PDB file of C-alpha atoms in Angstrom:
ATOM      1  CA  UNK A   1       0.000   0.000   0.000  1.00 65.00           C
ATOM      2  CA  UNK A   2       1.209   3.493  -0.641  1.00 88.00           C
ATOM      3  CA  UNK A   3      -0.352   7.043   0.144  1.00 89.00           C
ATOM      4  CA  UNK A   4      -2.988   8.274  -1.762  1.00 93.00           C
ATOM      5  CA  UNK A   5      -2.884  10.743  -4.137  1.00 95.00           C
ATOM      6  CA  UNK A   6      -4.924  12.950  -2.105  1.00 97.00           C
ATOM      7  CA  UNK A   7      -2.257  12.469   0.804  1.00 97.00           C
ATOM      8  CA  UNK A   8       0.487  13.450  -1.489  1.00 97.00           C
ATOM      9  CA  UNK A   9      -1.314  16.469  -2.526  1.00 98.00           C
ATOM     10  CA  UNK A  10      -1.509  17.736   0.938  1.00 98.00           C
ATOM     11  CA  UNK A  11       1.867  16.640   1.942  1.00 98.00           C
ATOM     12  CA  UNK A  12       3.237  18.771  -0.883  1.00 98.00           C
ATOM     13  CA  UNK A  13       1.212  21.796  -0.087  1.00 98.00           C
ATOM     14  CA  UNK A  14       1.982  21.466   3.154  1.00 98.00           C
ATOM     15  CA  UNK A  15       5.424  21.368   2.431  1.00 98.00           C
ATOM     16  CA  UNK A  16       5.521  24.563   0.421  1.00 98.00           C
ATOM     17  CA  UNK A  17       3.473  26.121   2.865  1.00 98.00           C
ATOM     18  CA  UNK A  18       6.151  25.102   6.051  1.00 98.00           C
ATOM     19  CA  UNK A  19       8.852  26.173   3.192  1.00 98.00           C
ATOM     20  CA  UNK A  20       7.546  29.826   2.847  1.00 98.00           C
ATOM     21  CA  UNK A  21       7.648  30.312   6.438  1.00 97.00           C
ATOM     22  CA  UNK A  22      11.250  29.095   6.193  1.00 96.00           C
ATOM     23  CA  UNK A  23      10.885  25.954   8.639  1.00 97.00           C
ATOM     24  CA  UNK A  24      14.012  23.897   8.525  1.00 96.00           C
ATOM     25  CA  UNK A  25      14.676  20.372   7.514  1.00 96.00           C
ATOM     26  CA  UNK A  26      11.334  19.781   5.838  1.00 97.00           C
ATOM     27  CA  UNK A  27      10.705  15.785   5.402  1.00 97.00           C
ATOM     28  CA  UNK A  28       7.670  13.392   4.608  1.00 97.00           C
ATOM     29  CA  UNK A  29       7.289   9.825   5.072  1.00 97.00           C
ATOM     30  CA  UNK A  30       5.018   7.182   3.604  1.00 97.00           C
ATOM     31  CA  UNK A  31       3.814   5.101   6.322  1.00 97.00           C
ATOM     32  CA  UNK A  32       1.051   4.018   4.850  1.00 94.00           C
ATOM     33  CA  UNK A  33       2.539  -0.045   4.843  1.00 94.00           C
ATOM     34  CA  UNK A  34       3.028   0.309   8.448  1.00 93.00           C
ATOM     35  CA  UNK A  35       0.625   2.141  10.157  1.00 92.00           C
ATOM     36  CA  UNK A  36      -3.089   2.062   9.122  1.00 90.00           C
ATOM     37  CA  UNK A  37      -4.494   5.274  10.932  1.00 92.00           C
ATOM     38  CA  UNK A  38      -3.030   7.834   8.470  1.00 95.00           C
ATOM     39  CA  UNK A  39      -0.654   7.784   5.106  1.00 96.00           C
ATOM     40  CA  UNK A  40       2.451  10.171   5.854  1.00 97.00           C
ATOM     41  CA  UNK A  41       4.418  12.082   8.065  1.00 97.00           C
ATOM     42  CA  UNK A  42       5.511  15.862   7.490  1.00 98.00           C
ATOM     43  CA  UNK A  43       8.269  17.380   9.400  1.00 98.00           C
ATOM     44  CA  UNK A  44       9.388  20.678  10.159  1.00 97.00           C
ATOM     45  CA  UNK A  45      11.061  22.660  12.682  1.00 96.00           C
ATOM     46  CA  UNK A  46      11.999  25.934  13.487  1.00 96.00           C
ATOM     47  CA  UNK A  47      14.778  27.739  15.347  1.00 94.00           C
ATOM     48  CA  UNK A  48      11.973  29.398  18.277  1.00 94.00           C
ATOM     49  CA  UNK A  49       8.522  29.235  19.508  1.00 94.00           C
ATOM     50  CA  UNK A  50       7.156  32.171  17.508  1.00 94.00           C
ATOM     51  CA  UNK A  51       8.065  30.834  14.309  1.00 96.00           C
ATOM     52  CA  UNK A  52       6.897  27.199  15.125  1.00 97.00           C
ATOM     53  CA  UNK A  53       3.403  28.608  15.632  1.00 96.00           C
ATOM     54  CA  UNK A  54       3.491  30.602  12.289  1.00 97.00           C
ATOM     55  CA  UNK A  55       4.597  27.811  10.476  1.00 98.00           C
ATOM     56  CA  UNK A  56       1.411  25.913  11.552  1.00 98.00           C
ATOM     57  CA  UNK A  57      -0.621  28.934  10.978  1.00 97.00           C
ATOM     58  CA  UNK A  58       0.323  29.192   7.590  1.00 98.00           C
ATOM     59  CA  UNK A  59       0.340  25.252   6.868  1.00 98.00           C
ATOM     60  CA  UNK A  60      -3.521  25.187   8.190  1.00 98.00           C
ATOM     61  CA  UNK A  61      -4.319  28.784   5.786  1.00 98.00           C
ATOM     62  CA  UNK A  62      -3.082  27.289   2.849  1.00 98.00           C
ATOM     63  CA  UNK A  63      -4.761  23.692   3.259  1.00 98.00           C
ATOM     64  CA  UNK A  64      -7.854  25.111   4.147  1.00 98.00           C
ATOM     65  CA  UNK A  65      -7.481  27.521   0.968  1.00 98.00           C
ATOM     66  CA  UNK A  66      -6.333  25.474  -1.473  1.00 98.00           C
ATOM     67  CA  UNK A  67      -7.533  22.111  -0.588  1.00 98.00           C
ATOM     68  CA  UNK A  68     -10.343  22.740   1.510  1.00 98.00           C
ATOM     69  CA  UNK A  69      -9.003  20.606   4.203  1.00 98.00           C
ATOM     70  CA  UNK A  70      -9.013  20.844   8.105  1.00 97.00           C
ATOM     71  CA  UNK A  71      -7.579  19.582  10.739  1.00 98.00           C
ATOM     72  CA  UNK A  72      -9.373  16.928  12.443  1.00 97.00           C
ATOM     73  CA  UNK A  73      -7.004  17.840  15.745  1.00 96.00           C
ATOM     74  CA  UNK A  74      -4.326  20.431  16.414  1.00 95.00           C
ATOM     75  CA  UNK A  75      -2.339  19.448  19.691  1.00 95.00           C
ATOM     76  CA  UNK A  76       0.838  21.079  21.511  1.00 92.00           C
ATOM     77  CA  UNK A  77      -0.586  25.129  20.959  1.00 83.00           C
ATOM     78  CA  UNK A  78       0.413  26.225  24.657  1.00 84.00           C
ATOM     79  CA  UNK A  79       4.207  25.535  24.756  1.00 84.00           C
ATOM     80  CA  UNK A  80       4.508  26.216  20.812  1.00 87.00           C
ATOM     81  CA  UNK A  81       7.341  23.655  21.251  1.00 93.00           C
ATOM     82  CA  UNK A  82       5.910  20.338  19.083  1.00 96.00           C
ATOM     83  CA  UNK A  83       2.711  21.192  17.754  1.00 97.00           C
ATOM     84  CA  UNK A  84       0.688  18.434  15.717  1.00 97.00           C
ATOM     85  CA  UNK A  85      -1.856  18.793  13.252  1.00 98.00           C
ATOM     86  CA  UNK A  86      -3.978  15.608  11.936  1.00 98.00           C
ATOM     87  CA  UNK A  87      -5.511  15.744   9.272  1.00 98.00           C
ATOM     88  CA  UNK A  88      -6.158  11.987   9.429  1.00 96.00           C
ATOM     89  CA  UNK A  89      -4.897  11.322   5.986  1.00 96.00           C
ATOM     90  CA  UNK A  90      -1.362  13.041   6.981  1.00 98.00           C
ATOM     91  CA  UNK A  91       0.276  14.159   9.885  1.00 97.00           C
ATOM     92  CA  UNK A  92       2.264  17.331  10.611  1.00 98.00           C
ATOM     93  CA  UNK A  93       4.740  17.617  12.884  1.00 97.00           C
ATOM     94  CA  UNK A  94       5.967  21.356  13.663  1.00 97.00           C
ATOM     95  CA  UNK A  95       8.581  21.264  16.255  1.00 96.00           C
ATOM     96  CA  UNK A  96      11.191  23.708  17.847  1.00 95.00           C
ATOM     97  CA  UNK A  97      14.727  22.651  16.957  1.00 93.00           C
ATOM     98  CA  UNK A  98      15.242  21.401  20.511  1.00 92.00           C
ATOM     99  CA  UNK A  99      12.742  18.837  20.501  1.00 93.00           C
ATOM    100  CA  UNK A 100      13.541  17.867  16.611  1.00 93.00           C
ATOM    101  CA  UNK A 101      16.913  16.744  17.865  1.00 92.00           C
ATOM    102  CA  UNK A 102      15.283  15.177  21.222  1.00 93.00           C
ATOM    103  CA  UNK A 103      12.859  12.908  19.877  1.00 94.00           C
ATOM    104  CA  UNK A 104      14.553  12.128  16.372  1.00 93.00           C
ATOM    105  CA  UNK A 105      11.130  11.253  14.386  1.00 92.00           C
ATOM    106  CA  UNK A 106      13.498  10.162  11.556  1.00 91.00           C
ATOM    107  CA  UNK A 107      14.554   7.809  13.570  1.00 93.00           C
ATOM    108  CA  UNK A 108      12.029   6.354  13.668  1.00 91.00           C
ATOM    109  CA  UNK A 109      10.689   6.425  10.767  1.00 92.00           C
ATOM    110  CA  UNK A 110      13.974   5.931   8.537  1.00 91.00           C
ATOM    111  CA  UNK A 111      12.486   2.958   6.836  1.00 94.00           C
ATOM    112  CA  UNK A 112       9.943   4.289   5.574  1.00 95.00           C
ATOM    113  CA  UNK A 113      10.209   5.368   1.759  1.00 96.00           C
ATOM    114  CA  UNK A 114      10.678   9.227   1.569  1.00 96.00           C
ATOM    115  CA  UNK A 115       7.767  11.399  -0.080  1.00 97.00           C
ATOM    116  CA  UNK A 116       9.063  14.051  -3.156  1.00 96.00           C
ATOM    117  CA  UNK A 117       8.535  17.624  -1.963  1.00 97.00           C
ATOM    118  CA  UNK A 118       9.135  20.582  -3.403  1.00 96.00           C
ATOM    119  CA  UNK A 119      12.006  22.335  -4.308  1.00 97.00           C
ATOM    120  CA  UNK A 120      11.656  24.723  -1.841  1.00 96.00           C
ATOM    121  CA  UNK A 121      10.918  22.697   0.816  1.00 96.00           C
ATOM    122  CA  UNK A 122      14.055  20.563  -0.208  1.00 95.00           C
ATOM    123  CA  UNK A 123      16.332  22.954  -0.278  1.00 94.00           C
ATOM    124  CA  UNK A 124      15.614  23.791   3.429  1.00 94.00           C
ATOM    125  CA  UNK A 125      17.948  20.371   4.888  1.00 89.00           C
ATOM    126  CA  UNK A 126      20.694  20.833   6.372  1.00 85.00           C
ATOM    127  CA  UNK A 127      19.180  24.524   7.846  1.00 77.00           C
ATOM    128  CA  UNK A 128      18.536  23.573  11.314  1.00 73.00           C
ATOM    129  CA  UNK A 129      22.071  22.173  11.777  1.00 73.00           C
ATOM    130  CA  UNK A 130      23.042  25.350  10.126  1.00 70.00           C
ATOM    131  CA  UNK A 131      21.332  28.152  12.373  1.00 68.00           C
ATOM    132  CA  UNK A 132      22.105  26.384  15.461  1.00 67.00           C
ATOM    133  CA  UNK A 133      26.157  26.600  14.166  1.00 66.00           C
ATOM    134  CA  UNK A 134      25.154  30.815  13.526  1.00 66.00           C
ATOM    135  CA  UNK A 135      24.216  30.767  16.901  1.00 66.00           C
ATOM    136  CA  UNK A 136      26.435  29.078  18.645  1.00 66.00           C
ATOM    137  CA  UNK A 137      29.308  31.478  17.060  1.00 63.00           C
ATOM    138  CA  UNK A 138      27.033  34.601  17.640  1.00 64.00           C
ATOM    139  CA  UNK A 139      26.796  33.025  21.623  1.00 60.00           C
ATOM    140  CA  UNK A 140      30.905  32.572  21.860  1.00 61.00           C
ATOM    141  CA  UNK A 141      31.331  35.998  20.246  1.00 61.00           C
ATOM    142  CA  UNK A 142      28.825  38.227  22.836  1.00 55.00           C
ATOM    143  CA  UNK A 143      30.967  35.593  25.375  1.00 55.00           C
ATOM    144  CA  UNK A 144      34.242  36.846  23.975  1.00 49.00           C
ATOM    145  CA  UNK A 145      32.808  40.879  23.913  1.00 56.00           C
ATOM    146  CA  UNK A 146      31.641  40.695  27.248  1.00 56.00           C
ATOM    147  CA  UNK A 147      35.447  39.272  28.659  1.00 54.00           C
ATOM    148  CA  UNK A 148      36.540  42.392  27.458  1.00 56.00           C
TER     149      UNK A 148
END
């Protein structure tokens, strides 16, 4: 068994949508052969709270717009720190950077065959590894500064 078409369509808007809101490390899974409650995985993250919320925000906008479709559950709004939207035939996970590299969802679900995704939403790997190495030189800098 593999994801519907229908599944893929909102896994790529969904995508685009996480992309535009410049999440990081944007992946989808196909677990349709091994679970049977839902057909893929999205994942995102983002480098703060703020922007894991508007992430969400705009993945929910544009699905609803384009696609008509709504969330049969949103969980993890109050902390802003793994939020989770089901839409029954995908999942999206939006989480802070923190968690992403915490729970390792990939992990997990490494077996799974890899959905395509747009280009945009592509390109964005590697970009969580890549802001936390800004931040740890803009943290050892201010260090530095305030030695002085």
């Amino acid at each position: 068994m593999t994801a519907t078409d229908r599944s893929i369509e909102l896994i790529t808007t969904a995508a685009q949508a996480a992309a535009d809101k410049l999440a990081h490390d944007i992946i989808a899974y196909d677990v349709s052969d091994v679970l049977s409650i839902t057909d893929a995985f999205l994942l995102a993250s983002a480098p703060n709270d703020r922007q894991v919320k508007s992430i969400v925000d705009e993945i929910e906008e544009r699905l609803l717009k384009d696609l008509g479709a709504k969330p049969v559950r949103r969980e993890g709004d109050r902390d802003a720190r793994w939020i989770l939207l089901d839409y029954v035939d995908i999942v999206v996970h939006v989480q802070h950077s923190e968690e992403r590299v915490f729970y390792a969802l990939e992990r997990l679900w490494k077996d799974c065959p890899e959905l395509e995704l747009p280009e945009d939403a592509r390109a964005t790997r590697g970009k969580g590894a890549e802001h936390a190495k800004l931040q740890a030189e803009e943290d050892d800098t201010a260090g530095f500064e305030e030695l002085r």
